[in-house]
Short mmCIF file of C-alpha atoms in Angstrom, two decimals:
data_model
loop_
_atom_site.label_atom_id
_atom_site.label_comp_id
_atom_site.label_asym_id
_atom_site.label_seq_id
_atom_site.Cartn_x
_atom_site.Cartn_y
_atom_site.Cartn_z
CA MET O 38 10.17 -144.18 -18.07
CA LYS O 39 8.55 -141.37 -16.07
CA MET O 40 4.95 -140.30 -16.59
CA LYS O 41 3.18 -137.22 -15.20
CA LYS O 42 -0.12 -135.37 -15.62
CA TYR O 43 -0.18 -131.58 -15.88
CA THR O 44 -3.11 -129.15 -15.57
CA ALA O 45 -2.93 -125.54 -16.77
CA PRO O 46 -5.25 -122.81 -18.12
CA THR O 47 -3.79 -123.09 -21.65
CA MET O 48 -1.86 -125.59 -23.75
CA VAL O 49 1.08 -123.19 -23.94
CA GLU O 50 1.36 -123.07 -20.15
CA ALA O 51 0.97 -126.85 -19.88
CA MET O 52 3.78 -127.31 -22.41
CA ALA O 53 5.96 -124.96 -20.40
CA LYS O 54 5.54 -127.20 -17.35
CA VAL O 55 6.31 -130.31 -19.43
CA ARG O 56 9.44 -128.74 -20.80
CA GLU O 57 10.58 -127.69 -17.34
CA ASP O 58 10.37 -131.30 -16.07
CA PHE O 59 11.29 -133.38 -19.12
CA GLY O 60 13.04 -131.03 -21.55
CA ASP O 61 12.54 -130.88 -25.31
CA ASP O 62 12.36 -134.66 -25.80
CA ALA O 63 9.23 -135.23 -23.73
CA VAL O 64 6.45 -137.32 -25.25
CA ILE O 65 2.82 -136.21 -24.96
CA LEU O 66 0.67 -139.27 -24.31
CA SER O 67 -2.66 -137.48 -24.22
CA SER O 68 -4.24 -134.05 -23.93
CA ASN O 69 -7.73 -133.03 -22.93
CA VAL O 70 -9.66 -129.79 -22.51
CA THR O 71 -11.94 -129.60 -19.48
CA LYS O 72 -14.38 -126.96 -18.28
CA THR O 73 -15.19 -126.47 -14.62
CA LYS O 74 -17.57 -124.20 -12.73
CA GLY O 75 -16.19 -121.56 -10.46
CA PHE O 76 -17.64 -119.42 -7.72
CA LEU O 77 -21.14 -120.63 -6.64
CA GLY O 78 -21.28 -122.85 -9.68
CA LEU O 79 -20.90 -119.88 -12.03
CA PHE O 80 -18.09 -118.35 -14.13
CA SER O 81 -16.88 -121.46 -15.93
CA LYS O 82 -13.15 -121.85 -16.54
CA ARG O 83 -11.38 -123.90 -19.19
CA SER O 84 -8.26 -125.88 -18.40
CA VAL O 85 -5.98 -128.26 -20.24
CA GLU O 86 -4.86 -131.65 -18.94
CA VAL O 87 -1.72 -133.12 -20.50
CA VAL O 88 -0.11 -136.49 -19.77
CA ALA O 89 3.58 -136.56 -20.69
CA SER O 90 6.42 -139.02 -20.30
CA TYR O 91 10.18 -139.30 -20.75
CA ASP O 92 12.28 -142.47 -21.05
CA LYS O 93 15.61 -141.75 -19.36
CA THR O 94 17.23 -145.08 -20.38
CA ASN O 95 17.77 -144.45 -24.04
CA ASP O 96 15.98 -141.17 -24.84
CA GLN O 97 13.77 -142.99 -27.33
CA ARG O 98 10.19 -141.86 -27.74
CA ILE O 99 7.92 -144.51 -26.31
CA TYR O 100 5.77 -144.61 -29.40
CA GLU O 101 8.64 -146.00 -31.45
CA THR O 102 8.39 -149.23 -29.36
CA PRO O 103 4.82 -150.22 -28.37
CA VAL O 104 4.31 -150.35 -24.61
CA ARG O 105 2.61 -153.76 -24.12
CA SER O 106 2.58 -153.66 -20.33
CA ALA O 107 0.44 -150.53 -20.06
CA PRO O 108 -3.07 -151.16 -18.70
CA GLN O 109 -4.51 -149.34 -21.74
CA GLN O 110 -2.99 -149.05 -25.19
CA LEU O 111 -2.00 -145.41 -25.50
CA ALA O 112 -1.43 -145.45 -29.23
CA LYS O 113 -1.91 -147.89 -32.02
CA PRO O 114 1.04 -148.56 -34.35
CA GLU O 115 -0.75 -146.86 -37.26
CA SER O 116 -0.94 -143.63 -35.28
CA VAL O 117 2.81 -143.33 -34.75
CA GLU O 118 3.36 -141.04 -37.75
CA ARG O 119 0.59 -138.68 -36.63
CA ILE O 120 1.90 -138.57 -33.08
CA GLN O 121 5.45 -137.90 -34.24
CA ARG O 122 4.18 -135.02 -36.37
CA GLU O 123 2.28 -133.60 -33.41
CA MET O 124 5.37 -133.97 -31.25
CA ARG O 125 7.41 -131.94 -33.71
CA GLU O 126 4.80 -129.22 -33.62
CA ILE O 127 4.68 -129.22 -29.81
CA LYS O 128 8.47 -129.20 -29.62
CA GLN O 129 8.53 -126.13 -31.84
CA MET O 130 5.91 -124.55 -29.59
CA LEU O 131 8.11 -125.18 -26.58
CA HIS O 132 11.03 -123.47 -28.28
CA ASP O 133 8.91 -120.46 -29.23
CA ILE O 134 7.10 -120.15 -25.93
CA LYS O 135 7.09 -116.71 -24.32
CA PRO O 136 5.80 -115.61 -20.94
CA SER O 137 2.08 -114.93 -21.25
CA ASP O 138 0.06 -112.12 -19.75
CA ARG O 139 -1.52 -113.78 -16.71
CA SER O 140 -3.26 -110.65 -15.47
CA PHE O 141 -6.67 -111.72 -16.77
CA ASP O 142 -6.50 -115.20 -15.19
CA LYS O 143 -8.55 -114.07 -12.20
CA PHE O 144 -11.52 -113.27 -14.43
CA PRO O 145 -14.04 -115.76 -15.89
CA ASP O 146 -13.99 -116.59 -19.59
CA GLU O 147 -17.24 -114.68 -20.12
CA LEU O 148 -15.45 -111.45 -19.23
CA LEU O 149 -12.38 -111.87 -21.44
CA PRO O 150 -13.79 -110.61 -24.80
CA VAL O 151 -14.64 -107.20 -23.32
CA LEU O 152 -11.32 -106.86 -21.48
CA LYS O 153 -9.37 -107.87 -24.58
CA LYS O 154 -11.34 -105.37 -26.66
CA LEU O 155 -10.30 -102.59 -24.30
CA GLN O 156 -6.75 -103.90 -24.38
CA ALA O 157 -6.75 -103.83 -28.19
CA GLN O 158 -8.00 -100.24 -28.06
CA GLY O 159 -4.93 -99.32 -26.03
CA LEU O 160 -6.72 -98.40 -22.82
CA ASP O 161 -4.31 -98.31 -19.89
CA HIS O 162 -3.88 -101.69 -18.17
CA GLU O 163 -4.64 -100.23 -14.76
CA TYR O 164 -8.01 -98.94 -15.99
CA ILE O 165 -8.84 -102.27 -17.62
CA MET O 166 -8.17 -104.13 -14.38
CA GLU O 167 -10.37 -101.70 -12.44
CA ILE O 168 -13.16 -102.23 -14.96
CA GLY O 169 -12.68 -106.01 -14.85
CA ASN O 170 -12.89 -106.06 -11.05
CA LEU O 171 -16.03 -103.91 -11.13
CA ILE O 172 -17.84 -106.19 -13.59
CA PHE O 173 -16.66 -109.40 -11.88
CA ASN O 174 -17.80 -108.20 -8.45
CA ARG O 175 -21.23 -107.31 -9.80
CA MET O 176 -21.51 -110.72 -11.44
CA LYS O 177 -20.65 -112.42 -8.15
CA GLN O 178 -23.05 -110.19 -6.24
CA ASP O 179 -25.89 -111.02 -8.64
CA LYS O 180 -24.78 -114.68 -8.93
CA ALA O 181 -25.22 -114.46 -12.69
CA ASP O 182 -23.21 -114.23 -15.88
CA TYR O 183 -23.51 -110.90 -17.70
CA ALA O 184 -23.99 -110.73 -21.47
CA GLU O 185 -21.44 -108.66 -23.37
CA ASP O 186 -23.84 -105.72 -23.82
CA GLN O 187 -24.36 -105.65 -20.03
CA GLN O 188 -20.60 -105.63 -19.50
CA MET O 189 -20.14 -102.83 -22.03
CA ALA O 190 -22.78 -100.79 -20.23
CA ILE O 191 -20.67 -101.02 -17.07
CA VAL O 192 -17.55 -100.00 -19.03
CA HIS O 193 -19.48 -96.99 -20.35
CA GLU O 194 -20.60 -96.11 -16.83
CA TRP O 195 -17.05 -96.38 -15.41
CA LEU O 196 -15.49 -94.19 -18.11
CA LYS O 197 -18.27 -91.60 -18.05
CA GLU O 198 -17.93 -91.21 -14.30
CA ARG O 199 -14.20 -90.55 -14.57
CA LEU O 200 -14.62 -88.09 -17.42
CA GLN O 201 -17.38 -86.06 -15.78
CA ASP O 202 -15.07 -83.41 -14.33
CA ILE O 203 -12.96 -83.08 -17.48
CA PRO O 204 -14.02 -80.28 -19.89
CA PHE O 205 -15.27 -81.07 -23.39
CA GLY O 206 -16.36 -78.86 -26.27
CA GLY O 207 -14.97 -76.58 -28.96
CA ILE O 208 -13.86 -72.97 -28.93
CA SER O 209 -15.90 -70.73 -26.63
CA TYR O 210 -16.12 -67.69 -28.96
CA GLN O 211 -15.44 -65.64 -25.83
CA LYS O 212 -11.78 -64.95 -26.64
CA LYS O 213 -10.33 -63.31 -29.72
CA PHE O 214 -7.22 -65.45 -30.19
CA ILE O 215 -7.28 -69.18 -30.91
CA ASN O 216 -3.75 -70.54 -30.57
CA VAL O 217 -3.13 -74.05 -31.93
CA LEU O 218 0.05 -75.93 -31.00
CA GLY O 219 1.33 -79.35 -32.00
CA PRO O 220 4.23 -81.35 -33.41
CA THR O 221 5.03 -81.93 -37.06
CA GLY O 222 2.63 -84.06 -39.09
CA VAL O 223 -0.47 -84.02 -36.89
CA GLY O 224 -2.61 -82.04 -39.35
CA LYS O 225 -2.56 -78.78 -37.44
CA THR O 226 -3.10 -76.38 -40.35
CA THR O 227 -6.00 -78.39 -41.78
CA THR O 228 -7.59 -78.56 -38.34
CA ILE O 229 -7.33 -74.78 -37.94
CA ALA O 230 -9.01 -74.34 -41.33
CA LYS O 231 -11.87 -76.62 -40.28
CA ILE O 232 -12.49 -74.74 -37.02
CA ALA O 233 -12.25 -71.36 -38.76
CA ALA O 234 -14.66 -72.46 -41.50
CA ARG O 235 -17.20 -73.54 -38.87
CA ALA O 236 -16.84 -70.18 -37.11
CA LEU O 237 -17.40 -68.33 -40.38
CA LEU O 238 -20.24 -70.43 -41.78
CA GLU O 239 -22.15 -71.31 -38.60
CA GLU O 240 -21.45 -68.36 -36.30
CA ARG O 241 -20.92 -65.64 -38.93
CA LYS O 242 -17.62 -64.63 -37.35
CA LYS O 243 -15.00 -62.59 -39.21
CA VAL O 244 -11.81 -64.64 -39.06
CA GLY O 245 -8.15 -63.99 -39.73
CA PHE O 246 -4.94 -66.00 -39.54
CA ILE O 247 -1.42 -65.52 -38.24
CA THR O 248 1.18 -68.12 -39.10
CA THR O 249 4.45 -68.46 -37.25
CA ASP O 250 5.43 -71.54 -39.30
CA THR O 251 8.14 -69.77 -41.27
CA TYR O 252 10.28 -72.91 -41.54
CA ARG O 253 8.23 -74.46 -44.32
CA ILE O 254 7.06 -72.52 -47.38
CA ALA O 255 4.55 -75.27 -48.12
CA ALA O 256 2.89 -74.72 -44.75
CA ILE O 257 2.39 -71.01 -45.46
CA GLU O 258 0.96 -71.74 -48.89
CA GLN O 259 -1.39 -74.35 -47.46
CA LEU O 260 -2.78 -71.84 -44.98
CA ARG O 261 -3.06 -69.19 -47.72
CA THR O 262 -5.10 -71.62 -49.82
CA TYR O 263 -7.57 -72.21 -47.01
CA ALA O 264 -7.68 -68.51 -46.15
CA ASN O 265 -8.47 -67.58 -49.77
CA LEU O 266 -11.38 -70.01 -49.78
CA LEU O 267 -12.69 -68.33 -46.63
CA GLN O 268 -11.84 -64.86 -47.95
CA ALA O 269 -9.82 -64.27 -44.79
CA PRO O 270 -6.51 -62.37 -44.38
CA VAL O 271 -3.22 -64.08 -43.45
CA GLU O 272 -0.27 -62.46 -41.69
CA ILE O 273 3.20 -64.00 -41.28
CA ALA O 274 5.15 -63.53 -38.04
CA TYR O 275 8.89 -64.25 -38.08
CA ASN O 276 9.47 -62.77 -34.63
CA GLU O 277 7.71 -61.16 -31.68
CA GLU O 278 7.65 -57.75 -33.35
CA ASP O 279 5.99 -59.22 -36.45
CA PHE O 280 3.49 -61.01 -34.22
CA HIS O 281 2.29 -57.78 -32.58
CA ALA O 282 2.22 -56.03 -35.95
CA ALA O 283 0.00 -58.82 -37.30
CA ILE O 284 -2.35 -58.42 -34.35
CA GLU O 285 -2.71 -54.72 -35.16
CA LYS O 286 -3.49 -55.46 -38.83
CA LEU O 287 -6.17 -57.97 -37.86
CA LYS O 288 -7.76 -55.97 -35.06
CA ASP O 289 -11.11 -55.79 -36.88
CA ARG O 290 -11.44 -59.61 -36.89
CA ASP O 291 -13.73 -61.41 -34.43
CA LEU O 292 -11.38 -64.38 -34.21
CA ILE O 293 -7.68 -64.65 -35.01
CA PHE O 294 -6.33 -68.17 -35.48
CA ILE O 295 -2.62 -68.67 -34.82
CA ASP O 296 -0.97 -71.50 -36.75
CA THR O 297 2.32 -72.28 -34.99
CA ALA O 298 5.28 -74.11 -36.46
CA GLY O 299 5.21 -77.89 -36.41
CA ARG O 300 8.40 -78.89 -34.64
CA ASN O 301 9.77 -81.83 -32.67
CA TYR O 302 8.38 -80.62 -29.37
CA LYS O 303 9.98 -83.47 -27.49
CA GLU O 304 12.90 -81.00 -27.45
CA ALA O 305 12.38 -78.26 -24.86
CA LYS O 306 14.15 -75.56 -26.87
CA PHE O 307 11.36 -75.43 -29.46
CA VAL O 308 8.79 -74.83 -26.71
CA ASP O 309 10.98 -71.97 -25.43
CA ASP O 310 10.99 -70.49 -28.95
CA LEU O 311 7.19 -70.44 -28.87
CA LYS O 312 7.15 -68.67 -25.51
CA ASN O 313 9.44 -65.98 -26.91
CA LEU O 314 7.33 -65.48 -30.06
CA ILE O 315 3.72 -65.66 -28.89
CA ASP O 316 2.25 -63.40 -26.24
CA PHE O 317 0.32 -65.88 -24.08
CA SER O 318 -0.96 -63.04 -21.86
CA LEU O 319 -3.44 -62.07 -24.58
CA GLU O 320 -7.13 -62.99 -24.46
CA MET O 321 -6.35 -66.42 -25.84
CA GLU O 322 -7.48 -70.04 -25.91
CA THR O 323 -4.64 -72.51 -26.53
CA TYR O 324 -5.18 -76.03 -27.87
CA LEU O 325 -2.68 -78.85 -28.28
CA VAL O 326 -3.14 -81.02 -31.38
CA LEU O 327 -2.06 -84.67 -31.15
CA SER O 328 -2.41 -87.50 -33.64
CA THR O 329 -4.04 -90.74 -32.50
CA THR O 330 -1.58 -92.58 -34.74
CA SER O 331 1.36 -91.45 -32.57
CA LYS O 332 2.87 -93.50 -29.76
CA GLU O 333 1.29 -92.66 -26.43
CA GLN O 334 4.69 -92.30 -24.75
CA ASP O 335 5.73 -89.71 -27.35
CA MET O 336 2.49 -87.78 -26.87
CA GLU O 337 2.99 -87.82 -23.11
CA THR O 338 6.48 -86.39 -23.55
CA ILE O 339 5.11 -83.55 -25.67
CA ILE O 340 2.38 -82.81 -23.12
CA ASN O 341 5.00 -82.60 -20.40
CA ARG O 342 7.00 -80.12 -22.49
CA PHE O 343 3.93 -77.86 -22.68
CA GLU O 344 3.00 -78.19 -19.01
CA LYS O 345 3.90 -74.56 -18.25
CA LEU O 346 1.68 -73.24 -21.05
CA PRO O 347 -2.08 -72.72 -20.54
CA ILE O 348 -3.36 -75.68 -22.60
CA GLU O 349 -7.16 -75.39 -22.75
CA LYS O 350 -7.95 -78.78 -24.28
CA PHE O 351 -6.62 -81.42 -26.66
CA ILE O 352 -7.56 -81.82 -30.30
CA PHE O 353 -7.04 -85.39 -31.53
CA THR O 354 -6.58 -85.99 -35.26
CA LYS O 355 -6.54 -88.97 -37.63
CA THR O 356 -9.02 -91.11 -35.71
CA ASP O 357 -9.93 -92.66 -39.08
CA GLU O 358 -6.35 -93.92 -39.50
CA THR O 359 -6.20 -96.11 -36.38
CA ASN O 360 -8.20 -98.91 -34.76
CA SER O 361 -7.05 -98.00 -31.25
CA VAL O 362 -8.02 -94.73 -29.60
CA GLY O 363 -7.49 -95.72 -25.98
CA SER O 364 -4.52 -93.37 -25.74
CA MET O 365 -6.92 -90.39 -25.94
CA PHE O 366 -8.62 -91.54 -22.74
CA ASN O 367 -5.34 -92.37 -21.02
CA LEU O 368 -3.96 -88.90 -21.72
CA MET O 369 -7.12 -87.08 -20.68
CA LEU O 370 -7.50 -89.05 -17.45
CA LYS O 371 -3.84 -88.79 -16.44
CA ASN O 372 -3.44 -85.11 -17.29
CA ARG O 373 -7.00 -83.97 -16.43
CA ILE O 374 -7.15 -82.12 -19.75
CA GLY O 375 -10.29 -82.43 -21.86
CA MET O 376 -10.98 -82.58 -25.58
CA ALA O 377 -12.22 -79.86 -27.91
CA TYR O 378 -12.46 -81.75 -31.21
CA PHE O 379 -11.42 -84.91 -32.98
CA THR O 380 -10.97 -85.28 -36.73
CA ASP O 381 -11.51 -88.23 -39.02
CA GLY O 382 -10.45 -87.09 -42.48
CA GLN O 383 -9.11 -84.23 -44.62
CA GLU O 384 -12.37 -82.64 -45.80
CA VAL O 385 -12.82 -79.02 -44.69
CA PRO O 386 -14.90 -78.38 -42.65
CA GLU O 387 -16.79 -81.70 -42.64
CA ASP O 388 -14.29 -84.07 -41.00
CA LEU O 389 -14.31 -82.32 -37.65
CA THR O 390 -16.40 -83.35 -34.64
CA GLU O 391 -16.86 -81.17 -31.59
CA ALA O 392 -16.19 -83.45 -28.66
CA ASP O 393 -18.56 -84.42 -25.90
CA VAL O 394 -18.45 -87.38 -23.53
CA GLU O 395 -20.93 -89.55 -25.42
CA LYS O 396 -19.23 -89.03 -28.79
CA VAL O 397 -15.78 -89.92 -27.54
CA LEU O 398 -17.11 -92.94 -25.63
CA ALA O 399 -18.77 -94.15 -28.83
CA LEU O 400 -15.43 -93.74 -30.58
CA LEU O 401 -13.83 -96.12 -28.07
CA LEU O 402 -16.63 -98.59 -27.38
CA GLU O 403 -18.42 -98.71 -30.73
CA GLY O 404 -15.84 -97.51 -33.22
CA ASP O 405 -18.35 -94.88 -34.35
CA SER O 406 -17.18 -91.30 -34.15
CA HIS O 407 -20.61 -89.82 -34.78
CA ALA O 408 -22.77 -91.99 -32.53
#
């Protein structure tokens, strides 16, 4: 019979080592959780100690025949049933074991809740590791553990610093045309109605609409409904000629909102169609609407498709339909494009928030879009 002691950060990793040496029929004699101090006596770490054995002679578990020669009795006969049950559970664990994310192993336990919160929010792994290193280094420098609110203050500081050169804020009211792009299903038409309603009610602007979404009758009717509530005209543009005719009809308006077709903009040809229809040389602000419920990789693909168009800022929708908004920060930081608005519901014009750094940080760190 062979016997060996294993030490690992978690039980899963300890079991992986046992399985590697003894296979699925190993017997766990004992297990114990220990906690040790780290650097300068601080930053405690938990570890698991497991003693396992394997009888090569007959592959019988040692608890089925009491080991009388052992210096200490490892298990009483009445505990055999319990141990066998535990062994079955551990054996199943060994079968189900998957490689674990070891990237946080370098950090103390006190830091893990904050890092895992950022991970759950979908913040890019590279950014999380930078934040973790920053907090850990400050803890070592001060020779003290930081409470979670102190750690979150450092996270806030790190993100704010990296967002300081990225533009935030809604439409400028300096340009006549507000062009809103985005794929199908992101809530583009409702978002346009919210922005237009704010312009009408708060800034007393005369607004009008042009829709190029001629593929869906429902989309046109939806925009007409909003326009009627705002007592604003709507023009439909099927082609470039119609587009310029609509501009002429709406020339008395202070702001003209352009509702483009929702298409699968992962395909380049639909972006080319937009270029051929809309005159981007006009006095125009262009915004790209993305849904926070979409996969970040898909959103990145769409952004890349629009890279040759003058995207002013992002508008992120459906923040009330997801618990993870880290993708907003990833996309802004990687593309150096800011945010104009984010939405958190269907009410017009209420569920629209003009973005600034503190509001979007609250959305990530506190889960409160209006902090």
